[in-house]
PDB file of C-alpha atoms in Angstrom:
ATOM      1  CA  MET A 257       0.000   0.000   0.000  1.00 40.00           C
ATOM      2  CA  LEU A 258       1.294   3.400  -0.913  1.00 39.00           C
ATOM      3  CA  VAL A 259       0.891   5.910   1.882  1.00 39.00           C
ATOM      4  CA  LEU A 260       0.978   9.574   0.988  1.00 37.00           C
ATOM      5  CA  ALA A 261       1.812  12.007   3.790  1.00 38.00           C
ATOM      6  CA  LEU A 262       0.544  15.528   3.334  1.00 37.00           C
ATOM      7  CA  ALA A 263       2.939  18.052   4.830  1.00 45.00           C
ATOM      8  CA  VAL A 264       1.469  20.982   6.707  1.00 57.00           C
ATOM      9  CA  LEU A 265       2.342  24.113   4.784  1.00 80.00           C
ATOM     10  CA  ALA A 266       3.081  27.544   6.118  1.00 85.00           C
ATOM     11  CA  ASP A 267      -0.124  29.456   6.800  1.00 89.00           C
ATOM     12  CA  PRO A 268      -0.384  32.640   4.663  1.00 92.00           C
ATOM     13  CA  GLY A 269      -2.651  34.227   7.265  1.00 92.00           C
ATOM     14  CA  LEU A 270      -0.117  33.677  10.031  1.00 94.00           C
ATOM     15  CA  LEU A 271       2.673  35.011   7.824  1.00 95.00           C
ATOM     16  CA  ALA A 272       0.586  38.123   7.176  1.00 95.00           C
ATOM     17  CA  LEU A 273       0.006  38.496  10.917  1.00 94.00           C
ATOM     18  CA  GLN A 274       3.740  38.254  11.582  1.00 96.00           C
ATOM     19  CA  ALA A 275       4.407  40.884   8.911  1.00 97.00           C
ATOM     20  CA  ALA A 276       1.834  43.177  10.515  1.00 97.00           C
ATOM     21  CA  ASP A 277       3.450  42.651  13.920  1.00 97.00           C
ATOM     22  CA  ALA A 278       6.798  43.610  12.418  1.00 98.00           C
ATOM     23  CA  ARG A 279       5.295  46.779  10.929  1.00 98.00           C
ATOM     24  CA  VAL A 280       3.813  47.833  14.261  1.00 98.00           C
ATOM     25  CA  ALA A 281       7.054  47.015  16.103  1.00 98.00           C
ATOM     26  CA  THR A 282       9.165  48.993  13.638  1.00 98.00           C
ATOM     27  CA  VAL A 283       6.949  52.077  13.543  1.00 98.00           C
ATOM     28  CA  ALA A 284       6.438  52.133  17.308  1.00 98.00           C
ATOM     29  CA  HIS A 285      10.143  51.681  18.064  1.00 98.00           C
ATOM     30  CA  ARG A 286      11.104  54.536  15.762  1.00 98.00           C
ATOM     31  CA  LEU A 287       8.511  56.859  17.307  1.00 98.00           C
ATOM     32  CA  GLN A 288       9.472  55.913  20.867  1.00 98.00           C
ATOM     33  CA  VAL A 289      13.205  56.418  20.380  1.00 98.00           C
ATOM     34  CA  ALA A 290      12.881  59.655  18.397  1.00 98.00           C
ATOM     35  CA  ASN A 291      10.602  61.239  21.012  1.00 98.00           C
ATOM     36  CA  VAL A 292      12.308  60.041  24.192  1.00 97.00           C
ATOM     37  CA  VAL A 293      12.880  63.605  25.447  1.00 96.00           C
ATOM     38  CA  LEU A 294       9.122  64.206  25.508  1.00 95.00           C
ATOM     39  CA  CYS A 295       8.203  61.149  27.568  1.00 93.00           C
ATOM     40  CA  ARG A 296       7.499  61.090  31.290  1.00 88.00           C
ATOM     41  CA  GLU A 297       8.210  57.367  31.518  1.00 92.00           C
ATOM     42  CA  VAL A 298      11.381  56.224  29.761  1.00 95.00           C
ATOM     43  CA  GLY A 299      12.729  52.695  29.524  1.00 92.00           C
ATOM     44  CA  ALA A 300      15.078  50.416  27.615  1.00 94.00           C
ATOM     45  CA  LEU A 301      13.221  49.084  24.573  1.00 95.00           C
ATOM     46  CA  PRO A 302      13.707  45.437  23.573  1.00 95.00           C
ATOM     47  CA  GLY A 303      13.124  46.062  19.879  1.00 96.00           C
ATOM     48  CA  PHE A 304      11.449  42.687  19.436  1.00 96.00           C
ATOM     49  CA  SER A 305       8.469  40.638  20.614  1.00 95.00           C
ATOM     50  CA  MET A 306       8.048  36.969  21.533  1.00 94.00           C
ATOM     51  CA  HIS A 307       5.292  34.380  21.262  1.00 93.00           C
ATOM     52  CA  THR A 308       4.613  30.752  22.167  1.00 89.00           C
ATOM     53  CA  LEU A 309       2.611  27.961  20.608  1.00 89.00           C
ATOM     54  CA  VAL A 310      -0.178  27.987  23.201  1.00 85.00           C
ATOM     55  CA  GLN A 311      -1.078  31.555  22.299  1.00 85.00           C
ATOM     56  CA  TYR A 312      -2.704  30.108  19.197  1.00 89.00           C
ATOM     57  CA  ALA A 313      -6.052  28.331  19.126  1.00 88.00           C
ATOM     58  CA  ARG A 314      -5.762  24.547  19.099  1.00 89.00           C
ATOM     59  CA  ASP A 315      -6.851  24.309  15.488  1.00 90.00           C
ATOM     60  CA  GLU A 316      -4.138  26.839  14.509  1.00 89.00           C
ATOM     61  CA  ARG A 317      -1.205  25.181  16.264  1.00 90.00           C
ATOM     62  CA  ALA A 318      -0.226  22.827  13.456  1.00 91.00           C
ATOM     63  CA  GLY A 319      -0.075  25.839  11.151  1.00 92.00           C
ATOM     64  CA  ALA A 320       1.898  27.839  13.720  1.00 92.00           C
ATOM     65  CA  LYS A 321       4.419  25.011  14.027  1.00 92.00           C
ATOM     66  CA  ALA A 322       4.838  24.824  10.264  1.00 92.00           C
ATOM     67  CA  THR A 323       4.903  28.585   9.764  1.00 94.00           C
ATOM     68  CA  PHE A 324       7.125  29.682  12.639  1.00 94.00           C
ATOM     69  CA  GLY A 325       8.871  26.486  13.732  1.00 90.00           C
ATOM     70  CA  LEU A 326       7.313  26.913  17.161  1.00 89.00           C
ATOM     71  CA  ASP A 327       7.588  24.318  19.884  1.00 84.00           C
ATOM     72  CA  ALA A 328       6.940  24.711  23.614  1.00 82.00           C
ATOM     73  CA  ARG A 329       9.633  27.370  23.978  1.00 87.00           C
ATOM     74  CA  PRO A 330       9.226  31.131  23.459  1.00 92.00           C
ATOM     75  CA  ALA A 331      10.397  32.363  20.086  1.00 95.00           C
ATOM     76  CA  VAL A 332      10.889  35.713  18.415  1.00 97.00           C
ATOM     77  CA  LEU A 333       7.722  36.861  16.666  1.00 96.00           C
ATOM     78  CA  ALA A 334       8.937  40.139  15.175  1.00 97.00           C
ATOM     79  CA  VAL A 335      12.003  42.379  15.287  1.00 98.00           C
ATOM     80  CA  ALA A 336      11.805  46.140  14.784  1.00 98.00           C
ATOM     81  CA  THR A 337      13.809  47.159  11.744  1.00 97.00           C
ATOM     82  CA  GLY A 338      16.687  49.436  12.763  1.00 96.00           C
ATOM     83  CA  SER A 339      16.542  48.475  16.434  1.00 97.00           C
ATOM     84  CA  ALA A 340      19.627  47.448  18.396  1.00 96.00           C
ATOM     85  CA  ALA A 341      18.282  43.883  18.509  1.00 97.00           C
ATOM     86  CA  ALA A 342      17.977  43.783  14.713  1.00 98.00           C
ATOM     87  CA  MET A 343      21.443  45.266  14.213  1.00 97.00           C
ATOM     88  CA  ALA A 344      22.882  42.658  16.608  1.00 97.00           C
ATOM     89  CA  GLY A 345      21.487  39.933  14.372  1.00 97.00           C
ATOM     90  CA  LEU A 346      18.286  38.806  16.107  1.00 98.00           C
ATOM     91  CA  ARG A 347      15.761  37.394  13.633  1.00 97.00           C
ATOM     92  CA  ALA A 348      12.118  36.442  13.605  1.00 97.00           C
ATOM     93  CA  ASN A 349      11.558  32.775  14.502  1.00 96.00           C
ATOM     94  CA  ASP A 350      14.721  32.513  16.614  1.00 97.00           C
ATOM     95  CA  VAL A 351      13.922  30.191  19.536  1.00 95.00           C
ATOM     96  CA  VAL A 352      14.963  31.801  22.826  1.00 95.00           C
ATOM     97  CA  THR A 353      16.714  29.352  25.163  1.00 94.00           C
ATOM     98  CA  ALA A 354      18.348  31.686  27.703  1.00 95.00           C
ATOM     99  CA  ILE A 355      18.378  35.358  28.677  1.00 95.00           C
ATOM    100  CA  ASP A 356      21.489  36.748  30.369  1.00 95.00           C
ATOM    101  CA  GLY A 357      22.600  33.199  31.044  1.00 94.00           C
ATOM    102  CA  THR A 358      19.372  32.097  32.743  1.00 93.00           C
ATOM    103  CA  PRO A 359      17.676  29.249  30.857  1.00 91.00           C
ATOM    104  CA  VAL A 360      14.163  29.872  29.637  1.00 88.00           C
ATOM    105  CA  VAL A 361      12.120  27.118  31.261  1.00 74.00           C
ATOM    106  CA  GLN A 362      10.206  24.762  29.012  1.00 63.00           C
ATOM    107  CA  SER A 363       7.184  23.513  30.933  1.00 59.00           C
ATOM    108  CA  SER A 364       6.353  19.832  30.793  1.00 51.00           C
ATOM    109  CA  ASP A 365       2.654  20.620  31.158  1.00 50.00           C
ATOM    110  CA  GLY A 366       2.480  22.758  28.032  1.00 52.00           C
ATOM    111  CA  ALA A 367       1.958  25.957  30.030  1.00 54.00           C
ATOM    112  CA  GLY A 368       3.484  28.157  27.356  1.00 52.00           C
ATOM    113  CA  HIS A 369       1.819  31.312  28.663  1.00 62.00           C
ATOM    114  CA  ARG A 370       3.754  30.976  31.914  1.00 73.00           C
ATOM    115  CA  ASP A 371       6.938  30.262  29.972  1.00 73.00           C
ATOM    116  CA  LEU A 372       6.439  33.446  27.979  1.00 81.00           C
ATOM    117  CA  ASP A 373       5.727  35.432  31.146  1.00 84.00           C
ATOM    118  CA  ARG A 374       8.939  34.136  32.714  1.00 86.00           C
ATOM    119  CA  ALA A 375      10.928  34.904  29.576  1.00 88.00           C
ATOM    120  CA  GLN A 376       9.448  38.409  29.461  1.00 89.00           C
ATOM    121  CA  ALA A 377      10.341  38.948  33.138  1.00 90.00           C
ATOM    122  CA  LEU A 378      13.926  37.841  32.471  1.00 91.00           C
ATOM    123  CA  LEU A 379      14.098  40.164  29.480  1.00 92.00           C
ATOM    124  CA  ASP A 380      12.701  43.116  31.439  1.00 90.00           C
ATOM    125  CA  ALA A 381      15.240  42.511  34.229  1.00 91.00           C
ATOM    126  CA  GLY A 382      18.068  42.403  31.724  1.00 90.00           C
ATOM    127  CA  LEU A 383      16.882  45.516  29.943  1.00 90.00           C
ATOM    128  CA  ALA A 384      16.739  47.369  33.261  1.00 87.00           C
ATOM    129  CA  ASP A 385      20.541  47.201  33.250  1.00 85.00           C
ATOM    130  CA  GLY A 386      20.634  48.462  29.679  1.00 83.00           C
ATOM    131  CA  ALA A 387      22.288  45.449  28.027  1.00 90.00           C
ATOM    132  CA  VAL A 388      20.995  41.947  27.412  1.00 95.00           C
ATOM    133  CA  THR A 389      22.382  38.686  26.032  1.00 96.00           C
ATOM    134  CA  LEU A 390      20.127  36.156  24.323  1.00 97.00           C
ATOM    135  CA  ASP A 391      20.919  32.549  23.563  1.00 97.00           C
ATOM    136  CA  VAL A 392      18.836  31.432  20.609  1.00 97.00           C
ATOM    137  CA  VAL A 393      18.515  28.460  18.303  1.00 96.00           C
ATOM    138  CA  ARG A 394      18.155  29.111  14.584  1.00 95.00           C
ATOM    139  CA  GLY A 395      17.930  26.251  12.156  1.00 91.00           C
ATOM    140  CA  GLY A 396      19.361  23.896  14.755  1.00 92.00           C
ATOM    141  CA  ILE A 397      22.406  26.110  15.359  1.00 96.00           C
ATOM    142  CA  ASN A 398      23.037  27.963  18.628  1.00 97.00           C
ATOM    143  CA  HIS A 399      23.702  31.696  18.516  1.00 97.00           C
ATOM    144  CA  ARG A 400      24.512  34.219  21.236  1.00 97.00           C
ATOM    145  CA  ILE A 401      23.255  37.737  20.575  1.00 97.00           C
ATOM    146  CA  ALA A 402      24.132  40.674  22.807  1.00 97.00           C
ATOM    147  CA  PHE A 403      23.009  44.274  22.475  1.00 96.00           C
ATOM    148  CA  THR A 404      22.513  47.460  24.431  1.00 94.00           C
ATOM    149  CA  ALA A 405      18.896  48.506  24.262  1.00 90.00           C
ATOM    150  CA  GLU A 406      17.901  51.995  23.175  1.00 94.00           C
ATOM    151  CA  ARG A 407      16.083  54.356  25.492  1.00 95.00           C
ATOM    152  CA  GLY A 408      12.606  55.392  24.484  1.00 96.00           C
ATOM    153  CA  CYS A 409       9.059  56.056  25.612  1.00 96.00           C
ATOM    154  CA  ALA A 410       8.179  53.175  27.906  1.00 93.00           C
ATOM    155  CA  SER A 411       4.785  52.239  26.458  1.00 94.00           C
ATOM    156  CA  ARG A 412       4.355  48.667  25.250  1.00 93.00           C
ATOM    157  CA  VAL A 413       2.876  48.804  21.739  1.00 96.00           C
ATOM    158  CA  GLU A 414       1.154  45.710  20.372  1.00 94.00           C
ATOM    159  CA  LEU A 415      -1.023  44.492  17.544  1.00 95.00           C
ATOM    160  CA  VAL A 416      -4.389  43.011  18.527  1.00 94.00           C
ATOM    161  CA  PRO A 417      -5.509  40.635  15.753  1.00 91.00           C
ATOM    162  CA  GLY A 418      -9.101  40.852  14.659  1.00 88.00           C
ATOM    163  CA  PRO A 419     -11.605  42.945  12.712  1.00 89.00           C
ATOM    164  CA  SER A 420     -11.454  46.033  14.934  1.00 82.00           C
ATOM    165  CA  LEU A 421     -10.818  49.354  13.182  1.00 90.00           C
ATOM    166  CA  ASN A 422      -9.704  50.742  16.498  1.00 92.00           C
ATOM    167  CA  ALA A 423      -6.716  51.738  18.617  1.00 94.00           C
ATOM    168  CA  SER A 424      -6.396  52.517  22.308  1.00 94.00           C
ATOM    169  CA  ALA A 425      -4.020  53.560  25.064  1.00 95.00           C
ATOM    170  CA  ASP A 426      -4.241  52.925  28.796  1.00 94.00           C
ATOM    171  CA  GLY A 427      -1.354  55.017  30.100  1.00 94.00           C
ATOM    172  CA  HIS A 428       1.265  52.273  29.842  1.00 94.00           C
ATOM    173  CA  SER A 429       0.455  50.353  26.688  1.00 95.00           C
ATOM    174  CA  VAL A 430      -0.921  50.944  23.212  1.00 97.00           C
ATOM    175  CA  GLN A 431      -3.051  48.477  21.270  1.00 96.00           C
ATOM    176  CA  ILE A 432      -3.635  48.732  17.536  1.00 97.00           C
ATOM    177  CA  GLY A 433      -6.427  46.630  16.033  1.00 96.00           C
ATOM    178  CA  GLY A 434      -5.552  44.319  13.155  1.00 95.00           C
ATOM    179  CA  ARG A 435      -7.987  45.981  10.801  1.00 95.00           C
ATOM    180  CA  MET A 436      -6.513  49.392  11.672  1.00 96.00           C
ATOM    181  CA  VAL A 437      -3.027  48.184  10.740  1.00 97.00           C
ATOM    182  CA  ALA A 438      -4.337  46.974   7.381  1.00 96.00           C
ATOM    183  CA  PHE A 439      -6.238  50.241   6.889  1.00 96.00           C
ATOM    184  CA  ALA A 440      -3.015  52.228   7.418  1.00 97.00           C
ATOM    185  CA  ALA A 441      -1.509  50.882   4.198  1.00 95.00           C
ATOM    186  CA  THR A 442       1.879  52.626   4.497  1.00 97.00           C
ATOM    187  CA  ASP A 443       4.221  52.972   7.451  1.00 98.00           C
ATOM    188  CA  ASP A 444       3.791  56.752   7.289  1.00 98.00           C
ATOM    189  CA  ALA A 445       0.043  56.273   7.744  1.00 98.00           C
ATOM    190  CA  LEU A 446       0.546  53.701  10.502  1.00 98.00           C
ATOM    191  CA  ALA A 447       2.815  56.148  12.299  1.00 98.00           C
ATOM    192  CA  VAL A 448      -0.092  58.622  12.464  1.00 98.00           C
ATOM    193  CA  ILE A 449      -2.354  56.373  14.541  1.00 98.00           C
ATOM    194  CA  VAL A 450       0.453  54.908  16.671  1.00 98.00           C
ATOM    195  CA  ALA A 451       1.649  58.446  17.426  1.00 98.00           C
ATOM    196  CA  HIS A 452      -1.862  59.507  18.411  1.00 98.00           C
ATOM    197  CA  GLU A 453      -2.140  56.703  20.972  1.00 97.00           C
ATOM    198  CA  LEU A 454       1.403  57.269  22.239  1.00 98.00           C
ATOM    199  CA  ALA A 455       0.502  60.923  22.694  1.00 98.00           C
ATOM    200  CA  HIS A 456      -2.305  59.924  25.068  1.00 96.00           C
ATOM    201  CA  ASN A 457       0.231  58.091  27.242  1.00 97.00           C
ATOM    202  CA  ILE A 458       2.864  60.813  27.046  1.00 97.00           C
ATOM    203  CA  LEU A 459       0.294  63.399  28.152  1.00 96.00           C
ATOM    204  CA  GLY A 460      -0.940  61.226  31.008  1.00 96.00           C
ATOM    205  CA  HIS A 461      -4.531  61.319  29.804  1.00 94.00           C
ATOM    206  CA  ARG A 462      -5.702  58.105  31.456  1.00 92.00           C
ATOM    207  CA  ALA A 463      -4.525  59.234  34.898  1.00 91.00           C
ATOM    208  CA  ARG A 464      -6.015  62.692  34.395  1.00 91.00           C
ATOM    209  CA  LEU A 465      -9.391  61.377  33.303  1.00 86.00           C
ATOM    210  CA  ASP A 466      -9.449  58.859  36.143  1.00 87.00           C
ATOM    211  CA  ALA A 467      -8.695  61.637  38.633  1.00 92.00           C
ATOM    212  CA  GLN A 468     -11.590  63.623  37.158  1.00 89.00           C
ATOM    213  CA  ARG A 469     -13.808  60.534  37.427  1.00 90.00           C
ATOM    214  CA  VAL A 470     -14.589  60.646  33.748  1.00 83.00           C
ATOM    215  CA  ARG A 471     -16.839  57.799  32.660  1.00 82.00           C
ATOM    216  CA  ARG A 472     -16.235  55.594  29.638  1.00 80.00           C
ATOM    217  CA  GLY A 473     -18.585  53.436  27.649  1.00 76.00           C
ATOM    218  CA  LEU A 474     -22.233  54.070  26.862  1.00 67.00           C
ATOM    219  CA  PHE A 475     -23.256  57.757  27.132  1.00 70.00           C
ATOM    220  CA  ALA A 476     -19.652  58.765  27.983  1.00 70.00           C
ATOM    221  CA  GLY A 477     -19.778  61.477  25.335  1.00 70.00           C
ATOM    222  CA  LEU A 478     -22.567  63.443  26.989  1.00 78.00           C
ATOM    223  CA  GLY A 479     -22.203  66.714  28.885  1.00 81.00           C
ATOM    224  CA  ALA A 480     -19.065  67.726  30.778  1.00 83.00           C
ATOM    225  CA  ASN A 481     -17.875  64.108  30.731  1.00 78.00           C
ATOM    226  CA  GLY A 482     -17.800  64.102  26.942  1.00 80.00           C
ATOM    227  CA  ALA A 483     -16.145  67.521  26.790  1.00 83.00           C
ATOM    228  CA  LYS A 484     -13.209  66.233  28.845  1.00 87.00           C
ATOM    229  CA  LEU A 485     -12.802  63.207  26.599  1.00 89.00           C
ATOM    230  CA  ARG A 486     -12.906  65.369  23.468  1.00 89.00           C
ATOM    231  CA  THR A 487     -10.264  67.690  24.911  1.00 91.00           C
ATOM    232  CA  THR A 488      -7.830  64.811  25.373  1.00 94.00           C
ATOM    233  CA  GLU A 489      -8.402  63.667  21.795  1.00 94.00           C
ATOM    234  CA  LEU A 490      -7.570  67.111  20.430  1.00 95.00           C
ATOM    235  CA  GLU A 491      -4.475  67.304  22.635  1.00 97.00           C
ATOM    236  CA  ALA A 492      -3.314  63.883  21.427  1.00 97.00           C
ATOM    237  CA  ASP A 493      -3.931  64.891  17.811  1.00 97.00           C
ATOM    238  CA  ARG A 494      -1.777  67.979  18.199  1.00 97.00           C
ATOM    239  CA  LEU A 495       1.115  66.218  19.917  1.00 98.00           C
ATOM    240  CA  SER A 496       0.976  63.312  17.467  1.00 98.00           C
ATOM    241  CA  VAL A 497       1.899  65.673  14.629  1.00 98.00           C
ATOM    242  CA  ALA A 498       5.148  66.568  16.423  1.00 98.00           C
ATOM    243  CA  LEU A 499       5.848  62.899  17.224  1.00 98.00           C
ATOM    244  CA  VAL A 500       5.459  61.950  13.562  1.00 98.00           C
ATOM    245  CA  ALA A 501       7.750  64.785  12.473  1.00 98.00           C
ATOM    246  CA  ASN A 502      10.412  64.009  15.084  1.00 97.00           C
ATOM    247  CA  ALA A 503      10.559  60.387  13.906  1.00 98.00           C
ATOM    248  CA  GLY A 504      11.032  61.430  10.290  1.00 97.00           C
ATOM    249  CA  TYR A 505       7.701  60.183   9.010  1.00 98.00           C
ATOM    250  CA  ARG A 506       5.916  62.170   6.320  1.00 97.00           C
ATOM    251  CA  LEU A 507       3.769  65.027   7.535  1.00 98.00           C
ATOM    252  CA  ASP A 508       1.815  64.918   4.296  1.00 97.00           C
ATOM    253  CA  ALA A 509       0.515  61.474   5.280  1.00 98.00           C
ATOM    254  CA  ILE A 510      -1.378  62.860   8.271  1.00 98.00           C
ATOM    255  CA  MET A 511      -4.394  64.522   6.687  1.00 98.00           C
ATOM    256  CA  PRO A 512      -5.021  61.782   4.089  1.00 97.00           C
ATOM    257  CA  PHE A 513      -5.061  59.214   6.900  1.00 97.00           C
ATOM    258  CA  TRP A 514      -7.571  61.105   9.046  1.00 96.00           C
ATOM    259  CA  ASN A 515      -9.743  62.041   6.067  1.00 95.00           C
ATOM    260  CA  ALA A 516      -9.864  58.401   5.000  1.00 95.00           C
ATOM    261  CA  LEU A 517     -10.674  57.295   8.535  1.00 94.00           C
ATOM    262  CA  ARG A 518     -13.496  59.810   8.636  1.00 92.00           C
ATOM    263  CA  THR A 519     -15.155  58.114   5.680  1.00 91.00           C
ATOM    264  CA  ARG A 520     -15.181  54.845   7.671  1.00 88.00           C
ATOM    265  CA  THR A 521     -16.207  56.171  11.085  1.00 82.00           C
ATOM    266  CA  ASP A 522     -18.312  59.316  10.627  1.00 66.00           C
ATOM    267  CA  TYR A 523     -21.678  58.392  12.109  1.00 61.00           C
ATOM    268  CA  GLY A 524     -23.029  61.934  12.119  1.00 55.00           C
ATOM    269  CA  PHE A 525     -25.641  62.563  14.808  1.00 43.00           C
ATOM    270  CA  LEU A 526     -25.266  58.918  15.893  1.00 41.00           C
ATOM    271  CA  ALA A 527     -21.670  59.517  17.017  1.00 56.00           C
ATOM    272  CA  SER A 528     -21.034  58.857  20.705  1.00 62.00           C
ATOM    273  CA  GLY A 529     -19.588  62.314  21.391  1.00 67.00           C
ATOM    274  CA  ALA A 530     -16.468  60.896  23.035  1.00 77.00           C
ATOM    275  CA  HIS A 531     -14.430  62.179  20.071  1.00 83.00           C
ATOM    276  CA  PRO A 532     -14.540  65.684  18.561  1.00 87.00           C
ATOM    277  CA  ALA A 533     -16.813  66.292  15.588  1.00 88.00           C
ATOM    278  CA  TRP A 534     -14.872  65.578  12.427  1.00 91.00           C
ATOM    279  CA  PRO A 535     -14.953  69.091  10.891  1.00 92.00           C
ATOM    280  CA  ALA A 536     -13.471  70.683  14.026  1.00 92.00           C
ATOM    281  CA  ARG A 537     -10.984  67.871  14.482  1.00 94.00           C
ATOM    282  CA  LEU A 538      -9.707  68.045  10.918  1.00 96.00           C
ATOM    283  CA  THR A 539      -9.406  71.828  11.072  1.00 97.00           C
ATOM    284  CA  ALA A 540      -7.286  71.572  14.236  1.00 96.00           C
ATOM    285  CA  LEU A 541      -5.127  68.871  12.669  1.00 97.00           C
ATOM    286  CA  GLU A 542      -4.574  70.932   9.529  1.00 97.00           C
ATOM    287  CA  ALA A 543      -3.433  73.855  11.670  1.00 97.00           C
ATOM    288  CA  ALA A 544      -1.026  71.628  13.636  1.00 97.00           C
ATOM    289  CA  VAL A 545       0.434  70.152  10.432  1.00 97.00           C
ATOM    290  CA  ALA A 546       0.869  73.622   8.909  1.00 96.00           C
ATOM    291  CA  GLU A 547       2.600  74.869  12.059  1.00 96.00           C
ATOM    292  CA  GLN A 548       4.934  71.868  12.149  1.00 95.00           C
ATOM    293  CA  THR A 549       5.712  72.186   8.456  1.00 93.00           C
ATOM    294  CA  THR A 550       6.598  75.855   8.902  1.00 90.00           C
ATOM    295  CA  SER A 551       8.881  75.066  11.843  1.00 87.00           C
ATOM    296  CA  GLN A 552      10.762  72.517   9.718  1.00 83.00           C
ATOM    297  CA  ALA A 553      11.244  74.907   6.816  1.00 72.00           C
TER     298      ALA A 553
END
C-alpha cells in the first residue's frame, strides 16, 4: 500500500500576521526612540516581541508550528527594523533558550503562557541594566546575541488581531487593532495612529481622566464628561503631529489618513460624542500640520 503524507504548509494568514506585527514594532520603536525627550516614563526598549505555541487556538497550532517552527519554547515573533536587537542579528523565529545566562524554562505541562511570562520577566530585568544577552537556536544552530537597548518612551505597543478598526491607550500600553493596521496601508500612515495613541500616554490622559472621574462606555460622550474626553483627543492629535515629524515620518501622510478614517467612522448625529466632531478635528489637525511644516522649513 502506498501511503501519501501531506505536509502541513506555512499558513499565509499567520505570515501576514507576523508581517503586521513587524510593521507595528518597527513604527512604534522609531517613534518611541525619536521622542524620548518628551516622555514622562522612559525605559530600555527590547526592539522585538516573543510568542509561544499555546497563544494560538488549538486548530491553529499545526499551522503555527509549520509557519514559525514553534515548539513549547518562546520564540521571536517580530524584530523592529533598525533596532539594536535587529542590528545585533536577532531574527524572527529565533527560539529563545536563555536570557542573560538564565535558561528559559520549558514547561512539561504545556503551560506556554507561563513560559512566555517568565521569559518576558527575564528580558525586562536584563533591559533594566541596559544590556541583554540572548541565547537562541536558529535552524538547529546555537547563537549568542548581545546588544545594548535603546532608550525610548516606555509604552508597550502591540497588535491586537481581529476585525477592529480601532486603537487605544491605557497610560502604559498601546493596542492597535488588526484591521486598523491593514487600513493604514503605508508605514507613514501607521505612524499617524500609533503616534496619536502614544501621545495619550505621554500626556498622562488616562490618569487625568481617572482623577476627574470621567466615565467611559455608553453615554460617555454626553455633557461635561464628553467635553473632557474630546479635549484629550484634540491634545493627542496635536502632539501626534510633532511625534510623527520628530521620527522622520511624512507630515503629508497625516491629513489623508484622518480624512480616509473619517469616511469609515463618521456616524453623524449617531456619534457617541467621546471624540470631537470631524470638521473641528480636521481643522485643528490641519493647523497643527501647517505649524509643524513651517517650523521645519
